[in-house]
Coordinates of C-alpha atoms in Angstrom, one line a residue:
Chain A
M1 CA 61.8 95.8 143.5
I2 CA 62.4 93.1 140.8
F3 CA 63.5 95.9 138.5
F4 CA 66.1 97.0 141.1
E5 CA 67.5 93.5 141.5
V6 CA 67.7 93.0 137.7
A7 CA 69.5 96.4 137.4
I8 CA 72.1 95.4 140.0
L9 CA 72.6 92.0 138.4
F10 CA 73.0 93.7 135.0
F11 CA 75.5 96.1 136.5
I12 CA 77.5 93.3 138.1
C13 CA 77.5 91.3 134.8
V14 CA 78.7 94.3 132.8
T15 CA 81.4 95.1 135.3
F16 CA 82.6 91.5 135.3
L17 CA 82.6 91.4 131.4
M18 CA 84.6 94.6 131.4
I19 CA 87.2 93.3 133.8
L20 CA 87.4 90.1 131.8
W21 CA 87.8 92.0 128.6
M22 CA 90.6 94.2 130.2
F23 CA 92.3 91.1 131.6
I24 CA 92.3 89.3 128.2
N25 CA 93.6 92.4 126.4
L26 CA 96.4 93.0 128.9
T27 CA 97.4 89.4 128.7
I28 CA 97.5 89.5 124.9
K29 CA 99.5 92.8 125.1
K30 CA 101.9 91.2 127.6
V31 CA 102.4 88.1 125.4
R32 CA 102.9 90.3 122.3
D33 CA 105.3 92.7 124.1
G34 CA 107.3 89.7 125.4
R35 CA 107.4 88.2 121.9
Y36 CA 108.5 91.5 120.4
K37 CA 111.2 91.9 123.0
K38 CA 112.5 88.4 122.4
L39 CA 112.6 88.9 118.6
K40 CA 114.2 92.3 119.0
N41 CA 116.8 90.9 121.2
M42 CA 117.6 88.2 118.7
A43 CA 117.8 90.8 115.9
D44 CA 120.1 93.1 118.1
I45 CA 122.5 90.2 118.8
L46 CA 122.7 89.4 115.1
I47 CA 123.4 93.1 114.3
R48 CA 125.9 93.5 117.0
N49 CA 127.8 90.4 115.7
A50 CA 127.9 92.1 112.3
I51 CA 129.0 95.4 113.7
F52 CA 131.9 93.9 115.5
L53 CA 133.0 91.4 112.8
E54 CA 136.7 91.9 112.2
Q55 CA 137.6 93.6 108.9
T56 CA 139.3 91.4 106.4
E57 CA 140.0 91.8 102.7
E58 CA 137.4 89.3 101.6
I59 CA 133.8 89.7 102.7
K60 CA 133.2 87.4 105.6
L61 CA 129.8 85.7 106.3
I62 CA 128.3 86.9 109.5
P63 CA 127.8 83.8 111.7
I64 CA 124.0 83.0 112.1
T65 CA 122.7 80.5 114.5
A66 CA 120.3 77.8 113.2
R67 CA 117.5 79.3 115.3
T68 CA 118.0 82.7 113.8
A69 CA 118.1 81.3 110.3
K70 CA 114.9 79.5 110.9
M71 CA 113.3 82.6 112.3
L72 CA 114.0 84.5 109.1
S73 CA 110.9 82.9 107.6
N74 CA 108.9 84.7 110.3
D75 CA 107.5 87.9 108.9
N76 CA 107.5 89.6 112.3
F77 CA 111.1 88.8 113.0
R78 CA 112.2 89.9 109.5
S79 CA 110.4 93.2 109.9
I80 CA 112.0 93.8 113.3
L81 CA 115.4 92.8 112.0
T82 CA 115.0 95.1 109.0
Q83 CA 113.9 98.1 111.2
E84 CA 116.8 97.6 113.6
L85 CA 119.3 97.2 110.7
L86 CA 118.0 100.5 109.1
S87 CA 118.2 102.3 112.5
A88 CA 121.8 101.0 113.0
K89 CA 122.8 101.9 109.5
K90 CA 121.7 105.5 110.1
N91 CA 123.8 105.8 113.2
I92 CA 126.9 103.9 112.3
S93 CA 129.5 104.4 109.6
G94 CA 132.8 102.9 108.4
T95 CA 133.5 99.2 108.4
A96 CA 130.7 98.5 110.8
A97 CA 128.2 100.0 108.3
V98 CA 129.7 97.9 105.5
N99 CA 129.2 94.9 107.6
L100 CA 125.5 95.8 108.1
E101 CA 125.0 96.1 104.4
N102 CA 126.7 92.7 104.0
L103 CA 124.4 91.2 106.6
Y104 CA 121.4 92.6 104.7
N105 CA 122.7 91.0 101.5
Q106 CA 123.5 87.8 103.2
L107 CA 120.0 87.4 104.5
N108 CA 118.5 88.4 101.1
L109 CA 116.4 91.0 102.8
D110 CA 116.4 93.1 99.6
K111 CA 114.1 90.4 98.1
Y112 CA 111.4 91.4 100.5
A113 CA 111.9 95.1 99.9
V114 CA 111.6 94.6 96.2
K115 CA 108.4 92.7 96.8
R116 CA 107.0 95.6 98.8
L117 CA 107.9 97.9 95.9
R118 CA 105.1 96.3 94.0
S119 CA 102.6 97.2 96.7
R120 CA 99.6 99.4 95.8
R121 CA 99.8 101.2 99.1
W122 CA 102.1 104.3 98.7
H123 CA 103.5 104.2 102.2
I124 CA 104.7 100.6 101.9
K125 CA 106.3 101.4 98.5
A126 CA 108.0 104.6 99.8
K127 CA 109.4 102.8 102.8
A128 CA 110.7 100.0 100.6
I129 CA 112.5 102.5 98.4
Q130 CA 114.0 104.2 101.4
E131 CA 115.2 100.8 102.8
L132 CA 116.9 99.9 99.5
G133 CA 118.6 103.4 99.5
I134 CA 119.8 103.2 103.1
M135 CA 121.2 99.7 102.5
G136 CA 123.0 100.8 99.3
Q137 CA 121.2 98.4 97.0
K138 CA 122.4 99.5 93.6
T139 CA 121.3 96.4 91.9
H140 CA 117.7 97.5 92.0
L141 CA 118.2 100.7 90.0
N142 CA 115.6 100.0 87.3
K143 CA 112.8 99.3 89.9
I144 CA 113.5 102.4 91.8
Y145 CA 114.1 104.5 88.7
R146 CA 110.6 103.7 87.5
S147 CA 109.1 105.3 90.7
T148 CA 110.9 108.7 90.1
N149 CA 107.9 109.7 88.1
N150 CA 105.3 108.0 90.2
K151 CA 101.9 109.8 90.6
N152 CA 102.2 109.8 94.4
D153 CA 104.3 112.7 95.7
L154 CA 105.9 110.9 98.5
V155 CA 106.8 107.8 96.5
R156 CA 108.3 110.0 93.8
M157 CA 110.3 112.1 96.3
E158 CA 111.7 109.0 98.0
A159 CA 112.6 107.4 94.7
Q160 CA 114.3 110.6 93.4
T161 CA 116.3 111.0 96.7
T162 CA 117.3 107.4 96.7
I163 CA 118.5 107.4 93.1
V164 CA 120.7 110.5 93.9
K165 CA 121.9 108.9 97.1
L166 CA 122.9 105.7 95.3
Y167 CA 124.2 107.1 92.0
G168 CA 125.1 110.7 92.8
F169 CA 125.1 113.2 89.9
E170 CA 124.5 110.3 87.5
G171 CA 121.2 109.7 89.3
L172 CA 119.9 113.1 88.2
R173 CA 119.1 111.6 84.8
F174 CA 115.5 111.2 86.1
L175 CA 115.2 114.9 85.4
D176 CA 115.1 114.0 81.6
V177 CA 111.7 112.4 82.0
V178 CA 110.1 113.6 85.2
S179 CA 106.7 115.2 84.3
Y180 CA 105.5 116.1 87.8
Q181 CA 106.7 119.3 89.5
I182 CA 109.7 118.9 91.8
S183 CA 108.7 120.8 95.0
E184 CA 110.9 123.4 96.6
W185 CA 111.5 121.0 99.6
Q186 CA 112.4 118.1 97.3
Q187 CA 114.9 120.4 95.5
I188 CA 116.6 121.2 98.8
K189 CA 116.7 117.5 99.7
L190 CA 118.3 116.6 96.4
L191 CA 120.9 119.4 96.6
Q192 CA 121.7 118.3 100.2
E193 CA 122.3 114.7 98.9
L194 CA 124.5 116.1 96.2
S195 CA 126.5 118.3 98.6
R196 CA 127.9 115.2 100.2
L197 CA 129.6 114.2 96.9
A198 CA 132.6 115.5 95.1
P199 CA 131.2 117.6 92.2
D200 CA 132.2 116.1 88.9
N201 CA 131.5 117.5 85.5
F202 CA 128.1 116.0 85.3
S203 CA 126.3 116.3 82.0
G204 CA 122.6 117.0 81.2
I205 CA 122.2 120.5 82.6
E206 CA 121.8 122.0 79.1
K207 CA 119.0 119.6 78.4
W208 CA 117.3 120.4 81.8
L209 CA 117.5 124.1 81.1
N210 CA 115.3 123.5 78.1
S211 CA 112.8 121.2 79.9
T212 CA 109.1 121.7 79.5
N213 CA 108.8 121.0 83.2
M214 CA 109.3 124.4 84.9
S215 CA 110.5 122.9 88.2
V216 CA 113.3 121.1 86.3
I217 CA 114.5 124.4 84.8
V218 CA 114.5 125.9 88.3
F219 CA 116.4 123.0 89.7
A220 CA 118.9 123.1 86.8
L221 CA 119.5 126.8 87.5
K222 CA 120.2 126.0 91.1
L223 CA 122.7 123.4 89.9
V224 CA 124.4 125.9 87.6
R225 CA 124.9 128.4 90.4
N226 CA 125.8 125.8 93.1
Y227 CA 128.5 124.2 90.9
H228 CA 129.5 127.4 89.1
R229 CA 128.9 126.2 85.5
F230 CA 130.3 129.3 83.8
E231 CA 130.1 127.7 80.4
L232 CA 126.3 128.0 80.6
Y233 CA 126.3 131.8 81.0
D234 CA 124.8 132.6 77.6
R235 CA 121.9 130.1 78.1
I236 CA 121.2 131.7 81.5
T237 CA 121.0 135.2 80.0
E238 CA 118.5 133.8 77.5
L239 CA 116.4 132.6 80.3
L240 CA 115.9 136.2 81.4
N241 CA 113.4 136.3 78.6
H242 CA 111.5 133.3 79.7
P243 CA 107.7 133.8 80.1
N244 CA 107.7 132.3 83.6
E245 CA 108.5 134.8 86.3
V246 CA 110.0 132.3 88.7
I247 CA 112.4 131.1 86.1
R248 CA 113.5 134.6 85.3
L249 CA 114.0 135.2 89.0
E250 CA 116.2 132.1 89.4
A251 CA 118.1 133.1 86.3
I252 CA 118.8 136.5 88.0
Y253 CA 120.0 134.7 91.1
T254 CA 122.2 132.4 89.0
L255 CA 123.8 135.2 87.0
E256 CA 124.8 136.8 90.4
K257 CA 127.0 133.7 90.9
I258 CA 128.4 133.3 87.4
Y259 CA 128.7 136.9 86.3
T260 CA 131.0 138.5 83.8
N261 CA 131.7 142.2 83.4
E262 CA 128.7 142.3 81.0
T263 CA 126.2 141.0 83.5
S264 CA 125.2 144.3 85.1
K265 CA 124.3 145.8 81.7
V266 CA 122.2 142.7 80.9
L267 CA 120.4 142.9 84.2
I268 CA 119.8 146.7 83.9
D269 CA 118.4 146.3 80.4
K270 CA 115.9 143.8 81.8
Y271 CA 115.0 145.9 84.8
P272 CA 112.2 148.0 83.3
L273 CA 110.4 144.9 81.9
E274 CA 110.4 143.0 85.1
T275 CA 107.9 142.5 87.9
L276 CA 108.5 144.3 91.3
K277 CA 109.9 141.1 92.9
N278 CA 112.3 140.5 90.1
Q279 CA 113.3 144.2 90.0
K280 CA 114.3 143.8 93.7
A281 CA 116.3 140.7 92.8
I282 CA 118.1 142.6 90.0
V283 CA 119.0 145.5 92.3
K284 CA 120.2 143.1 95.0
A285 CA 122.3 141.2 92.4
L286 CA 123.9 144.5 91.3
Q287 CA 125.4 144.8 94.8
D288 CA 127.8 142.0 93.7
V289 CA 128.0 142.5 90.0
G290 CA 127.5 146.3 89.5
Y291 CA 130.1 148.9 88.5
D292 CA 130.5 152.6 89.0
D293 CA 129.1 153.2 85.5
D294 CA 125.8 151.6 86.6
I295 CA 125.3 154.2 89.4
P296 CA 123.7 156.9 87.1
V297 CA 121.2 154.4 85.8
L298 CA 120.4 153.2 89.3
I299 CA 119.8 156.8 90.4
Q300 CA 117.2 157.0 87.5
F301 CA 115.5 153.9 88.9
L302 CA 114.8 155.9 92.2
G303 CA 112.0 157.7 90.4
Q304 CA 109.3 155.2 91.4
D305 CA 107.0 154.9 94.4
E306 CA 108.0 151.7 96.2
N307 CA 110.0 152.5 99.3
E308 CA 111.5 149.0 99.8
L309 CA 112.9 149.1 96.3
K310 CA 114.2 152.7 96.8
R311 CA 116.0 151.5 99.9
L312 CA 117.5 148.6 98.0
I313 CA 118.7 150.9 95.2
V314 CA 120.4 153.3 97.6
R315 CA 122.0 150.4 99.4
T316 CA 123.2 148.9 96.1
I317 CA 124.7 152.3 95.1
A318 CA 126.5 152.5 98.4
N319 CA 127.8 149.0 98.0
I320 CA 129.1 149.6 94.5
N321 CA 130.8 152.8 95.6
P322 CA 130.1 154.7 98.9
E323 CA 130.8 157.9 97.1
G324 CA 127.8 157.3 94.9
L325 CA 125.7 158.3 97.9
T326 CA 126.8 161.9 97.4
E327 CA 125.2 161.8 93.9
V328 CA 121.9 160.6 95.6
E329 CA 122.2 163.4 98.2
N330 CA 122.5 165.9 95.3
L331 CA 119.1 164.9 94.0
P332 CA 116.3 167.5 94.6
Q333 CA 114.1 165.0 96.4
S334 CA 116.9 163.9 98.8
N335 CA 115.6 166.2 101.5
Q336 CA 112.1 164.8 101.3
Y337 CA 110.6 161.8 102.9
P338 CA 111.3 158.9 102.3
L339 CA 114.6 159.4 100.5
D340 CA 116.1 161.5 103.4
Q341 CA 115.4 158.7 105.9
I342 CA 116.7 156.1 103.5
I343 CA 120.0 158.0 103.0
K344 CA 120.3 158.4 106.7
Q345 CA 119.8 154.6 107.2
I346 CA 122.3 153.5 104.5
K347 CA 124.9 156.0 105.8
G348 CA 124.5 154.5 109.2
E349 CA 125.1 151.0 107.7
L350 CA 128.4 152.3 106.2
I351 CA 129.8 153.3 109.5
Chain B
M1 CA 158.7 121.8 125.3
F2 CA 155.9 119.8 123.7
S3 CA 153.7 117.2 125.4
F4 CA 152.5 114.2 123.4
I5 CA 149.5 112.0 124.1
V6 CA 150.5 108.5 123.3
L7 CA 147.6 106.3 122.3
D8 CA 148.7 102.8 122.9
D9 CA 146.9 99.8 124.3
N10 CA 148.2 100.4 127.8
Y11 CA 146.3 103.6 128.5
L12 CA 144.3 103.9 131.7
T13 CA 140.7 102.9 131.6
M14 CA 137.8 105.0 132.7
K15 CA 134.3 104.9 134.2
I16 CA 132.1 106.0 131.3
L17 CA 128.5 106.9 131.4
I18 CA 126.7 106.4 128.0
A19 CA 123.3 108.1 127.7
E20 CA 121.5 107.0 124.5
D21 CA 117.8 106.2 124.0
D22 CA 118.4 103.8 121.0
E23 CA 118.8 100.5 122.7
L24 CA 120.8 98.9 120.0
M25 CA 123.1 101.9 119.7
L26 CA 123.5 101.9 123.5
K27 CA 124.5 98.3 123.6
T28 CA 126.8 98.6 120.6
L29 CA 128.7 101.5 122.2
E30 CA 128.8 99.7 125.6
L31 CA 130.3 96.6 124.0
R32 CA 132.8 98.6 122.0
L33 CA 134.1 100.6 125.0
K34 CA 134.0 97.6 127.3
K35 CA 136.3 95.9 124.7
D36 CA 138.7 98.7 125.4
G37 CA 138.6 97.9 129.1
H38 CA 136.4 100.7 130.3
E39 CA 133.8 100.4 133.0
I40 CA 130.4 101.3 131.4
I41 CA 127.3 102.7 133.0
S42 CA 124.3 102.8 130.6
A43 CA 121.4 105.2 130.7
S44 CA 118.5 104.8 128.4
D45 CA 117.2 108.4 128.8
G46 CA 118.3 111.8 130.1
R47 CA 116.6 111.5 133.5
D48 CA 118.2 108.1 134.1
A49 CA 121.6 109.6 133.0
L50 CA 121.3 112.4 135.6
S51 CA 120.6 110.1 138.5
K52 CA 123.4 107.8 137.5
I53 CA 125.9 110.7 137.2
E54 CA 125.0 111.6 140.8
Q55 CA 125.2 108.0 141.9
H56 CA 128.5 106.9 140.2
T57 CA 130.4 110.1 139.3
P58 CA 131.8 108.9 136.0
D59 CA 135.2 110.0 134.5
L60 CA 133.5 110.7 131.1
V61 CA 130.0 111.1 129.8
I62 CA 128.9 110.3 126.3
S63 CA 125.5 111.6 125.6
D64 CA 123.1 111.7 122.7
I65 CA 121.5 115.1 122.2
M66 CA 117.9 114.0 121.3
M67 CA 116.6 112.0 124.3
P68 CA 113.3 111.8 126.1
Y69 CA 112.6 113.6 129.4
V70 CA 116.0 115.3 129.7
S71 CA 118.0 116.2 126.5
G72 CA 121.7 115.9 126.0
L73 CA 122.0 119.7 126.2
E74 CA 120.4 119.7 129.6
I75 CA 122.9 117.1 130.7
V76 CA 125.8 119.3 129.5
A77 CA 124.3 122.2 131.4
Y78 CA 123.8 120.2 134.5
L79 CA 127.4 118.9 134.4
T80 CA 128.9 122.4 134.0
E81 CA 126.7 124.0 136.6
N82 CA 127.2 121.4 139.2
R83 CA 130.4 121.9 141.2
Q84 CA 131.0 118.2 141.8
S85 CA 130.6 117.2 138.1
K86 CA 132.1 120.3 136.6
K87 CA 135.3 118.6 135.6
I88 CA 133.7 115.5 134.0
P89 CA 134.3 115.8 130.2
I90 CA 131.3 115.2 128.0
I91 CA 131.1 114.0 124.3
V92 CA 127.8 114.7 122.6
L93 CA 126.4 112.6 119.8
S94 CA 124.5 114.6 117.3
G95 CA 122.6 113.8 114.1
M96 CA 123.3 115.3 110.7
G97 CA 122.1 118.8 110.3
Q98 CA 122.2 119.6 114.0
E99 CA 125.2 122.0 113.7
D100 CA 123.4 124.7 115.6
I101 CA 122.7 122.4 118.5
V102 CA 126.3 121.2 118.6
L103 CA 127.4 124.8 118.8
E104 CA 125.0 125.3 121.7
A105 CA 126.4 122.2 123.4
F106 CA 129.9 123.7 123.1
Q107 CA 128.7 127.0 124.5
L108 CA 127.2 125.1 127.4
G109 CA 130.5 123.3 128.1
A110 CA 130.7 120.1 126.0
D111 CA 134.2 119.0 125.2
D112 CA 133.8 117.1 122.0
F113 CA 131.1 115.9 119.6
I114 CA 130.6 113.1 117.1
T115 CA 128.1 113.4 114.2
K116 CA 125.9 110.3 113.4
P117 CA 126.5 108.2 111.5
F118 CA 129.9 107.5 113.1
S119 CA 132.2 104.5 113.4
P120 CA 132.4 102.9 116.8
S121 CA 136.2 102.8 116.3
E122 CA 136.2 106.5 115.9
L123 CA 134.5 106.9 119.2
S124 CA 136.9 104.5 120.8
V125 CA 139.9 106.6 119.6
R126 CA 138.3 109.8 120.9
V127 CA 137.7 108.1 124.3
K128 CA 141.3 107.0 124.4
R129 CA 142.3 110.7 124.0
F130 CA 140.2 111.6 127.0
A131 CA 141.6 108.6 128.9
A132 CA 145.2 109.8 128.2
I133 CA 144.3 113.3 129.4
N134 CA 142.6 111.9 132.4
S135 CA 145.6 109.8 133.4
R136 CA 148.0 112.8 133.4

């Protein structure tokens, strides 16, 4: 009986403690949420004042109340204000965006971002770099530049993107020194940043094409073809002899974009020495750079077992000159599988 | 022979519904368009926007594409499918790299789009164009 009473008492106590714990937690959460809302509201008002500040020739100071100025020493407020500023900057352009940058400078918020750059935690560092980039803080070039070869992938990627965002093609000079591989995704991001800028005659590609970092060569090849740097044609043809398969493949893609009337011969010469993947790329490239004279050689290439490659070759012949298909049809094996089916398919594509 | 839309300060004002989940952005657009004399109805998500469209029947809807509960695309679809709201023009706000979604919005019946980041003044000018058309 006593055991039963103790058990009930224990149960009541536990329930009471749980309710108390929940109540305290909810109260703390409510206070925190209220405080956050209040600070966010203050930050929003300040940002809106900056957005709607009239444009004048000289940079105007954004009016800040004494209370807001005092609040700037509060870490929480500063963090909320910075987050809101970044969010607004991502959504707004024009004079309003310039005003936001001015507000950021006026409040010396860059000072705190630079401080966070020294953090040992990679995510804090990466976020600080991103912040400086979004807010157009060119004065901190050296500090960001140092991180372009950081051992952490994400810090490195953020620093490289930010440098290009702030300095355009000039920012690519980090390629001179970067020792880590630049991932495929990062290359896409960098090219996307560059695509927003007017292409000028940026220098350095020759150097990057000779880099010991394979990914730098690959990226340089992408730059050559995106910006049609015809003057580098000879160097690109040399890269067809590179020991790395990926670089040879990128060189093939690049030659497809900056070809001369000699390119098809160069590619055909390399064809027998190449891997299957690169052979396919050569045949595809010949669709754009090939001539009638190349058709007999392409017909010779049909004497192999890979059906996909065979189909590509026939399609390339048809692309160069649809009459070339007649020569394929005259081959003894043209009535046999798979060539008969391939011819049928490519003929269908021509209609 | 030709008809011109004159964008001066005396154009008619409209009742505009803005659907945007970013509070700061919503308030900024609201203030900018209120400054132009428009009556603004704010909605902080897609669901809120749909119920306010039914309640207020605005003259123009400005909607972000990426929103919780109901997306901007669903709002466009709702407006074009619904007989009462079929004639309400809609401007969609899209992020960079959302070209495919913008295309889909146009196919669904959107009238205009603005890519973020954009200048509030640009939006104001576009709204003026719709106000001029609305007043004819």
